Coordinates of C-alpha atoms in Angstrom, one line a residue:
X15 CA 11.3 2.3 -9.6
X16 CA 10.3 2.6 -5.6
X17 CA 12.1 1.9 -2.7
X18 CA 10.7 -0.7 -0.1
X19 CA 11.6 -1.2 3.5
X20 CA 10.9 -4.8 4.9
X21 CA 9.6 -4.7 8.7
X22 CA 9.5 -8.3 9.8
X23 CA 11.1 -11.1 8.3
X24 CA 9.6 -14.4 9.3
X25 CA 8.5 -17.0 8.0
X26 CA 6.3 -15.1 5.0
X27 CA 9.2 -12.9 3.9
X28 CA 11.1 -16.2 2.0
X29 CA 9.0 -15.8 -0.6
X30 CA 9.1 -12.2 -1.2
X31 CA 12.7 -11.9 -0.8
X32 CA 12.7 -14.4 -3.6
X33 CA 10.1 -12.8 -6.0
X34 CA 11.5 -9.1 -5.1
X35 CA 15.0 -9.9 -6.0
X36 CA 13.7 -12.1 -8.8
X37 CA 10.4 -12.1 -10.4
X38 CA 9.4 -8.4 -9.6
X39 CA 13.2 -7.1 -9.4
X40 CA 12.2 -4.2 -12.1
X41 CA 9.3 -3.4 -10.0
X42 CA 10.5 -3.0 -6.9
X43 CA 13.9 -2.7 -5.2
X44 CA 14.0 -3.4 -1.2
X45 CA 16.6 -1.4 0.5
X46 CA 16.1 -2.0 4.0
X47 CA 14.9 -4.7 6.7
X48 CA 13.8 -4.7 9.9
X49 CA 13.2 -7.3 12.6
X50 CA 12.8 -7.8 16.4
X51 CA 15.4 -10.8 16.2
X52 CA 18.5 -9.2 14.4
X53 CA 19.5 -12.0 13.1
X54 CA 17.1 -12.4 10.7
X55 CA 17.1 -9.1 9.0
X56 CA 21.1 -10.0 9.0
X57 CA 20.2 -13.2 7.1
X58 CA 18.2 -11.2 4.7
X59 CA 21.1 -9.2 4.3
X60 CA 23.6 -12.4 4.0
X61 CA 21.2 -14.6 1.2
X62 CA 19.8 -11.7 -1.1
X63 CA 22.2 -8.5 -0.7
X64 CA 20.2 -6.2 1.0
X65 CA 21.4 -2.9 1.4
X66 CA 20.9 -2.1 5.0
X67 CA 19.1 -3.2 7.5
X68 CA 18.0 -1.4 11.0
X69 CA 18.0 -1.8 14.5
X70 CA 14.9 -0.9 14.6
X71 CA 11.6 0.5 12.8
X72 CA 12.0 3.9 13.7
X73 CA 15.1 4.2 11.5
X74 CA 13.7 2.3 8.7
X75 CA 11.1 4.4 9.0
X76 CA 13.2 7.8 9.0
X77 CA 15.6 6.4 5.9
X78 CA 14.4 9.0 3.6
X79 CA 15.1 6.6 0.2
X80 CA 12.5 4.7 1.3
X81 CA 8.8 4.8 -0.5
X82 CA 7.3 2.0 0.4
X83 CA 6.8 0.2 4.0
X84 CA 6.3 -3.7 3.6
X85 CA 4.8 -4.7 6.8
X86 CA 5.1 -8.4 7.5
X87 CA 4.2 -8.5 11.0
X88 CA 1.8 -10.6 13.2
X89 CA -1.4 -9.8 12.6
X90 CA -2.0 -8.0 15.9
X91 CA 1.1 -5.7 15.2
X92 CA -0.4 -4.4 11.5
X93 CA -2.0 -1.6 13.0
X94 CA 0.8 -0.2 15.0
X95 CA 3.3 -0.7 12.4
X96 CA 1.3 0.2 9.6
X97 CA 0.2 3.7 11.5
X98 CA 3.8 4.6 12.6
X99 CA 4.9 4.2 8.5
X100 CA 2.0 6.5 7.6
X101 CA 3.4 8.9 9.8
X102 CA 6.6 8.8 8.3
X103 CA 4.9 10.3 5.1
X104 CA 5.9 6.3 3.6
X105 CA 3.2 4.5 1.8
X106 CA 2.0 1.0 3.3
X107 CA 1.9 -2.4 1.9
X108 CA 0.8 -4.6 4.7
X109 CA 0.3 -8.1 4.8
X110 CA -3.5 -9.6 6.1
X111 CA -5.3 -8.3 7.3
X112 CA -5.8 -4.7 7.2
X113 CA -5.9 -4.5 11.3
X114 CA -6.9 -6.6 14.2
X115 CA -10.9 -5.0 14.5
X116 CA -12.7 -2.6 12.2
X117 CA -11.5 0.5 14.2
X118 CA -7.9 0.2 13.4
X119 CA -9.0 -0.3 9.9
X120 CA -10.7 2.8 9.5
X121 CA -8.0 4.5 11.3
X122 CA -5.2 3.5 9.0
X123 CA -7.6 4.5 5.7
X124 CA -8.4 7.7 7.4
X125 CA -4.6 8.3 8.2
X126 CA -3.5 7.6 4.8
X127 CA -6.4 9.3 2.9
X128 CA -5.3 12.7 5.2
X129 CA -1.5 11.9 4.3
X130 CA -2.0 11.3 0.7
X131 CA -0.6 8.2 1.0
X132 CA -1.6 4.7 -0.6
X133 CA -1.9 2.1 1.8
X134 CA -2.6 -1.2 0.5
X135 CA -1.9 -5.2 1.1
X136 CA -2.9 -8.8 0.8
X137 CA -3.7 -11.4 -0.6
X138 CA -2.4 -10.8 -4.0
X139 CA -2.9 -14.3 -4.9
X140 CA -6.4 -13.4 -6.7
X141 CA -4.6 -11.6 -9.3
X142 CA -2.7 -15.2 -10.1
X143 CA -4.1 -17.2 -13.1
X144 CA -6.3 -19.8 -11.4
X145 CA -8.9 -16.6 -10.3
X146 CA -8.4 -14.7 -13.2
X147 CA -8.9 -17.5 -15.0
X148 CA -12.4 -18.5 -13.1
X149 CA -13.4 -14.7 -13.3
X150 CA -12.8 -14.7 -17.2
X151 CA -15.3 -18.3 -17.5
X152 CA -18.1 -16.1 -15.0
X153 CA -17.6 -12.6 -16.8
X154 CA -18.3 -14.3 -19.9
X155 CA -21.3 -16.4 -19.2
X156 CA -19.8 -19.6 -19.5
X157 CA -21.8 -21.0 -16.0
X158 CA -24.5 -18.9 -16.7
X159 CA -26.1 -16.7 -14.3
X160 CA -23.9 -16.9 -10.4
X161 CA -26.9 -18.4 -8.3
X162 CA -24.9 -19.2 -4.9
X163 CA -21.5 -20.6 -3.8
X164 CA -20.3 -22.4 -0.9
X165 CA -16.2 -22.4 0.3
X166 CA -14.4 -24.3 3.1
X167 CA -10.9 -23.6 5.0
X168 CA -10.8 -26.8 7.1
X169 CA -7.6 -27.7 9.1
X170 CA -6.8 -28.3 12.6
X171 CA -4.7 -26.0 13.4
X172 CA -0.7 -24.7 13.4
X173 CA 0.2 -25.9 16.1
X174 CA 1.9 -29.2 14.8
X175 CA 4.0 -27.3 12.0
X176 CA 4.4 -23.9 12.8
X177 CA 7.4 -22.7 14.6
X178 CA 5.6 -20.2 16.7
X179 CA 2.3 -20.6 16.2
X180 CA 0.4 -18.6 19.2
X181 CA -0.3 -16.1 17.4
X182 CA -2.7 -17.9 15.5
X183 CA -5.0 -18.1 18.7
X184 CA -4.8 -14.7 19.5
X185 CA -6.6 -11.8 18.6
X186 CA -5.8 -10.8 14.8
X187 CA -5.7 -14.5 14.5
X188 CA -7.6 -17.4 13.9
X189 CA -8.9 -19.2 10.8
X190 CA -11.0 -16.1 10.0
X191 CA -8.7 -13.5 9.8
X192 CA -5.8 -15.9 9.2
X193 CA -7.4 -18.0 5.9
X194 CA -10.6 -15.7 5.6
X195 CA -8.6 -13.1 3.7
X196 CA -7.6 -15.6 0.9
X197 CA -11.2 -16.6 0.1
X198 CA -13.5 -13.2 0.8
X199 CA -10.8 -11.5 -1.6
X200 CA -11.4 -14.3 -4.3
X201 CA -14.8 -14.3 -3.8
X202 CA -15.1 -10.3 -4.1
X203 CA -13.1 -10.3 -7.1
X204 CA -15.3 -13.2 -8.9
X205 CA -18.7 -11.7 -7.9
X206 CA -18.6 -8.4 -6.6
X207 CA -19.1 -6.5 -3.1
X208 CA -20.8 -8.0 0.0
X209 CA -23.6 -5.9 1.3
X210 CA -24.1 -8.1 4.7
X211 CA -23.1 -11.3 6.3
X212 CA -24.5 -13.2 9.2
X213 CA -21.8 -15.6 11.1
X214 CA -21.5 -17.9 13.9
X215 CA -18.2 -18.7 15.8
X216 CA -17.2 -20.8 18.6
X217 CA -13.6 -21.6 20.0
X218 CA -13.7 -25.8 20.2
X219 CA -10.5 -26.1 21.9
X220 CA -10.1 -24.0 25.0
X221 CA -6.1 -24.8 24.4
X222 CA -3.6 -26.1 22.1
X223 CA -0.4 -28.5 22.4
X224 CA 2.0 -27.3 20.4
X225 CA 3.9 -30.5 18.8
X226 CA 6.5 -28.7 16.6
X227 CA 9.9 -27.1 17.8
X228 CA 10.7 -25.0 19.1
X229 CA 8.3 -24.6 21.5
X230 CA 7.0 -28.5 21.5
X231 CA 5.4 -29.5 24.9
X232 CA 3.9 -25.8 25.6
X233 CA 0.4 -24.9 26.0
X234 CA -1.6 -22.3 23.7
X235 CA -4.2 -20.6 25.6
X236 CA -6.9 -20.0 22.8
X237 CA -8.6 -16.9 22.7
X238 CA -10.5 -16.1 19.5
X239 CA -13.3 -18.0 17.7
X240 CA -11.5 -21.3 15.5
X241 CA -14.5 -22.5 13.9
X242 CA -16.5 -20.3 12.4
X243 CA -19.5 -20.3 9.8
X244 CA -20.7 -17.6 8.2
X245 CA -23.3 -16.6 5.4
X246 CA -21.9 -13.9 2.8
X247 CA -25.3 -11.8 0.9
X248 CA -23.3 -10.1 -2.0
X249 CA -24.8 -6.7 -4.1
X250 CA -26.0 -9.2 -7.0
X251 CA -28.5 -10.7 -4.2
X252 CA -26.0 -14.3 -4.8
X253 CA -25.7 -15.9 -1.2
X254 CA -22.5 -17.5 -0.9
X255 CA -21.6 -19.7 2.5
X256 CA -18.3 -19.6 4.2
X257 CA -16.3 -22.0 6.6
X258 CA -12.8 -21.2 8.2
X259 CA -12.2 -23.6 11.0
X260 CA -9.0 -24.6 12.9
X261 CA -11.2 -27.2 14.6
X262 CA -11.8 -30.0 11.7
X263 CA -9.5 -32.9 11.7
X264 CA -10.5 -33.8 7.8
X265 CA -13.1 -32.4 5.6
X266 CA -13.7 -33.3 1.4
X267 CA -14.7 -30.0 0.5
X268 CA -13.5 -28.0 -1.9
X269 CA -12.1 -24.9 -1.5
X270 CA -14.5 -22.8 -3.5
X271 CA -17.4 -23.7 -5.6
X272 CA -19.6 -21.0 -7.5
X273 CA -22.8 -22.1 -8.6
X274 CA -24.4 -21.2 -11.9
X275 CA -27.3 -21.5 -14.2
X276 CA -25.1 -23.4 -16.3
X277 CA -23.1 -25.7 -14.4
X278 CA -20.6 -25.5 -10.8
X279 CA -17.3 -23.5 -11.6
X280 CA -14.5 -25.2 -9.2
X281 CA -12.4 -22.7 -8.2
X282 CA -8.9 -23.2 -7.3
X283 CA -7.0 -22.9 -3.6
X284 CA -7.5 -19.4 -3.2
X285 CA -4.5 -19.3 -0.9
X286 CA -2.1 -20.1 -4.6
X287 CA -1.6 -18.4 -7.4
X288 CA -2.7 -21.0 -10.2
X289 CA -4.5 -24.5 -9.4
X290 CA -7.0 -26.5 -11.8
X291 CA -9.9 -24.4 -12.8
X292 CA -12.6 -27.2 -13.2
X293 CA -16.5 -26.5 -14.8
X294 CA -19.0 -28.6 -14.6
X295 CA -21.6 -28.5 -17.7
X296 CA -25.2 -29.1 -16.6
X297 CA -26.1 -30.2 -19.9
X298 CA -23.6 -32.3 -20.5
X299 CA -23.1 -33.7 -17.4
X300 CA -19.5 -33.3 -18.2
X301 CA -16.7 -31.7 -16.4
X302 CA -13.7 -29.8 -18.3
X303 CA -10.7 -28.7 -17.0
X304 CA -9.7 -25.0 -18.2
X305 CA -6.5 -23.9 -19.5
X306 CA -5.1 -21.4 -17.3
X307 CA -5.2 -17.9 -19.2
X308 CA -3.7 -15.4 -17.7
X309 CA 0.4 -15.3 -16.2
X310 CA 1.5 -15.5 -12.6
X311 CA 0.5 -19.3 -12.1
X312 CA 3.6 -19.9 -9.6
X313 CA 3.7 -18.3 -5.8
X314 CA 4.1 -14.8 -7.1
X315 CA 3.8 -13.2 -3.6
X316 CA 5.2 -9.1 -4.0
X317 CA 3.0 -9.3 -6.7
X318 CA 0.6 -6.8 -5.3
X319 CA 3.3 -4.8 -3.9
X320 CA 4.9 -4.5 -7.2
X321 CA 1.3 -3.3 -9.2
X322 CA 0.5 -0.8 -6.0
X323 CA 4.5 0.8 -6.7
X324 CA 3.7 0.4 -10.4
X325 CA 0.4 2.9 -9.7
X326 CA 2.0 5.0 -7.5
X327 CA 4.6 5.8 -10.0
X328 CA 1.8 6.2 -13.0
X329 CA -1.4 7.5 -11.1
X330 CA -2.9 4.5 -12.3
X331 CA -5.5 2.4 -9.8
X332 CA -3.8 -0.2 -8.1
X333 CA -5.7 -3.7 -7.2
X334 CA -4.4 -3.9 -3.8
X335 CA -5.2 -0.5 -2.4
X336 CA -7.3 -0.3 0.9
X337 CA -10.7 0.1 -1.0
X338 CA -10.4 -3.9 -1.3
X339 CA -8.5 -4.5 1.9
X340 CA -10.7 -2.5 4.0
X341 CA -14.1 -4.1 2.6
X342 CA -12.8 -7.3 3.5
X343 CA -11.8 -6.5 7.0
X344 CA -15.5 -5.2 7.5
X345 CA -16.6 -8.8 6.3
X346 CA -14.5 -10.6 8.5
X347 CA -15.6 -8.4 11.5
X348 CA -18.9 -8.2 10.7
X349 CA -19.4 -12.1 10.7
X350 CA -17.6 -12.3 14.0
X351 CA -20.1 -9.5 15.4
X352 CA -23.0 -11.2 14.1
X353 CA -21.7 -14.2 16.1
X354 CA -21.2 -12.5 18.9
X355 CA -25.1 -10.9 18.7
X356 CA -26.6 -13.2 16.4
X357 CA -28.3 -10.6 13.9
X358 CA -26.8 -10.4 10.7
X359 CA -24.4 -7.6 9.8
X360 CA -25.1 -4.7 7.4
X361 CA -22.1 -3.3 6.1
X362 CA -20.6 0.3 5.7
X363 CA -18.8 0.1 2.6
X364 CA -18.8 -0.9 -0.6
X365 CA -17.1 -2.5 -3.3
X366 CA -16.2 -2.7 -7.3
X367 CA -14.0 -4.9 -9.0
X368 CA -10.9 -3.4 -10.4
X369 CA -10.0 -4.2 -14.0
X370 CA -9.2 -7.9 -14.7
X371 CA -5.4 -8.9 -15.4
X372 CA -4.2 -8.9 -18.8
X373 CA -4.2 -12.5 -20.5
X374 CA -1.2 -14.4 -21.2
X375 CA -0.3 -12.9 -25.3

């Protein structure tokens, strides 16, 4: 079993705490955490038993029972944190995305690939059974032939709910990089690689009012795109569109719809674990609601982090490593240089599905 080291323990790390100590806890074992504002790595320490936790990540870093970094930073700080961890001869979950731009990206695979290290990260929420349950009903020709798709993340914004939500605005942020992650890795996983993209962003609201405490009453300057469209051109030839948008006060959407000879596959909130997997039957003109198939149905966040320490520890292929992470970051930046030159985007690398999870026995 391998050692983790939490750095960061906001408002994402409830849930792992919970699923390390509990779901995963003969997976994984976290020994350590970190954080800027003691007093959260002390609560860490106070609710689940951590062993220790440092003043800073430096000596987390140097802890030699440590294996495994798991970086829950802002998205801005990924890079930085993830780097310094490499370093340190530790291997890298990280959460989404991989870095702020393309460059740190390719830096951190570089890093780890001249390390020997496995650097890897999330969303691990399209391992859960609602995607592996919509994979399963595509893999097996039950809509046919995938002909297109079309997906939306429409909200308006943090601001009124979030606790410290600037970070949202800033770069590493917005609803690309923020929700884009949830849906590209769904969509990658259900149809394959992405071999270019052409996308077109705007920022709506120059600044935000934030209306939740504890920073209710100040002003968000807003400086990355918040509504952003976006056309994804997968290796199949399949066209699939793409809205993230912080800008929409109310949209009836749903989040991700695959189109198919067949019939329209509904797929569930790619940003959960299980959800309804609808299909509709173009020659019935029926829709049926699938039984979920495969395990992991609740918020199983760790989960990733538990099959990349389960990999490491075999020499088996993990489903989180950065030959998925990385080909999404190249998506997401791609789209928002295509909007920025309006030409679409070729991309660099390229992608194959891992193995499917195992179905429920």
């Amino acid at each position: 079993m391998l050692n983790v080291g939490m750095v960061g323990v906001g408002c994402i790390s409830g849930i792992y705490l919970k699923n390390i100590y509990g779901v995963f806890k003969n997976d994984i074992r976290l020994v350590a955490v970190c954080d800027l504002i003691k007093e959260r790595a002390e609560k860490a320490q106070k609710d689940y038993g951590v062993p220790k936790v440092y003043d800073t990540m430096e000596e987390l870093f140097a802890d030699p029972e440590i294996d495994i970094v798991l970086n829950l930073t802002r998205p801005y700080q990924h890079y930085e944190v993830s780097k310094a961890a490499l370093l340190a001869g530790k291997h890298v979950y990280s959460e989404k995305p991989l870095g702020a731009d393309l460059e740190e990206g390719k830096e951190l695979v570089a890093l780890a690939e001249e390390k020997g290290l496995v650097i890897g990260g999330a969303p691990d929420t399209f391992m859960g059974a609602g995607i592996q349950t919509s994979r399963r009903l595509i893999d097996s020709g039950v809509i046919g032939k995938v002909i297109g798709g079309r997906c939306a993340m429409a909200g308006h914004g943090m601001e009124s709910w979030h606790p410290d939500p600037d970070f949202y605005y800033q770069r590493g942020g917005g609803p690309l990089f923020d929700m884009g992650p949830y849906y590209i890795t769904a969509l990658i996983n259900l149809i394959g690689g992405v071999k270019s993209v052409y996308g077109y962003g705007r920022i709506s609201y120059p600044t935000r009012l934030i209306t939740a405490e504890p920073h209710k009453g100040e002003i968000i300057k807003v400086n990355t795109p918040t509504h952003i469209e976006s056309f994804l051109t997968f290796d199949s030839g399949v066209v699939v569109s793409l809205l993230t948008s912080f800008d929409i006060y109310s949209s009836r959407q749903t989040n991700i719809e695959i189109y198919g000879t067949k019939g329209t596959l509904y797929v569930p909130d790619p940003n959960t674990f299980g959800g309804k997997v609808v299909f509709f039957n173009g020659e019935t003109q029926q829709s049926e609601e699938y039984p979920l198939e495969f395990d992991y149905s609740e918020n199983s966040r760790a989960l990733g982090l538990a099959d990349m320490a389960r990999a490491i520890e075999t020499g088996s292929v993990s489903r989180t490593t950065s030959k998925q992470t990385f080909h999404v970051l190249e998506i997401m930046a791609s789209i928002m240089k295509s909007g920025e030159t309006g030409m679409p985007v070729t991309l660099t690398s390229h992608f194959e599905r891992e193995a499917p999870m195992d179905s429920k026995k």
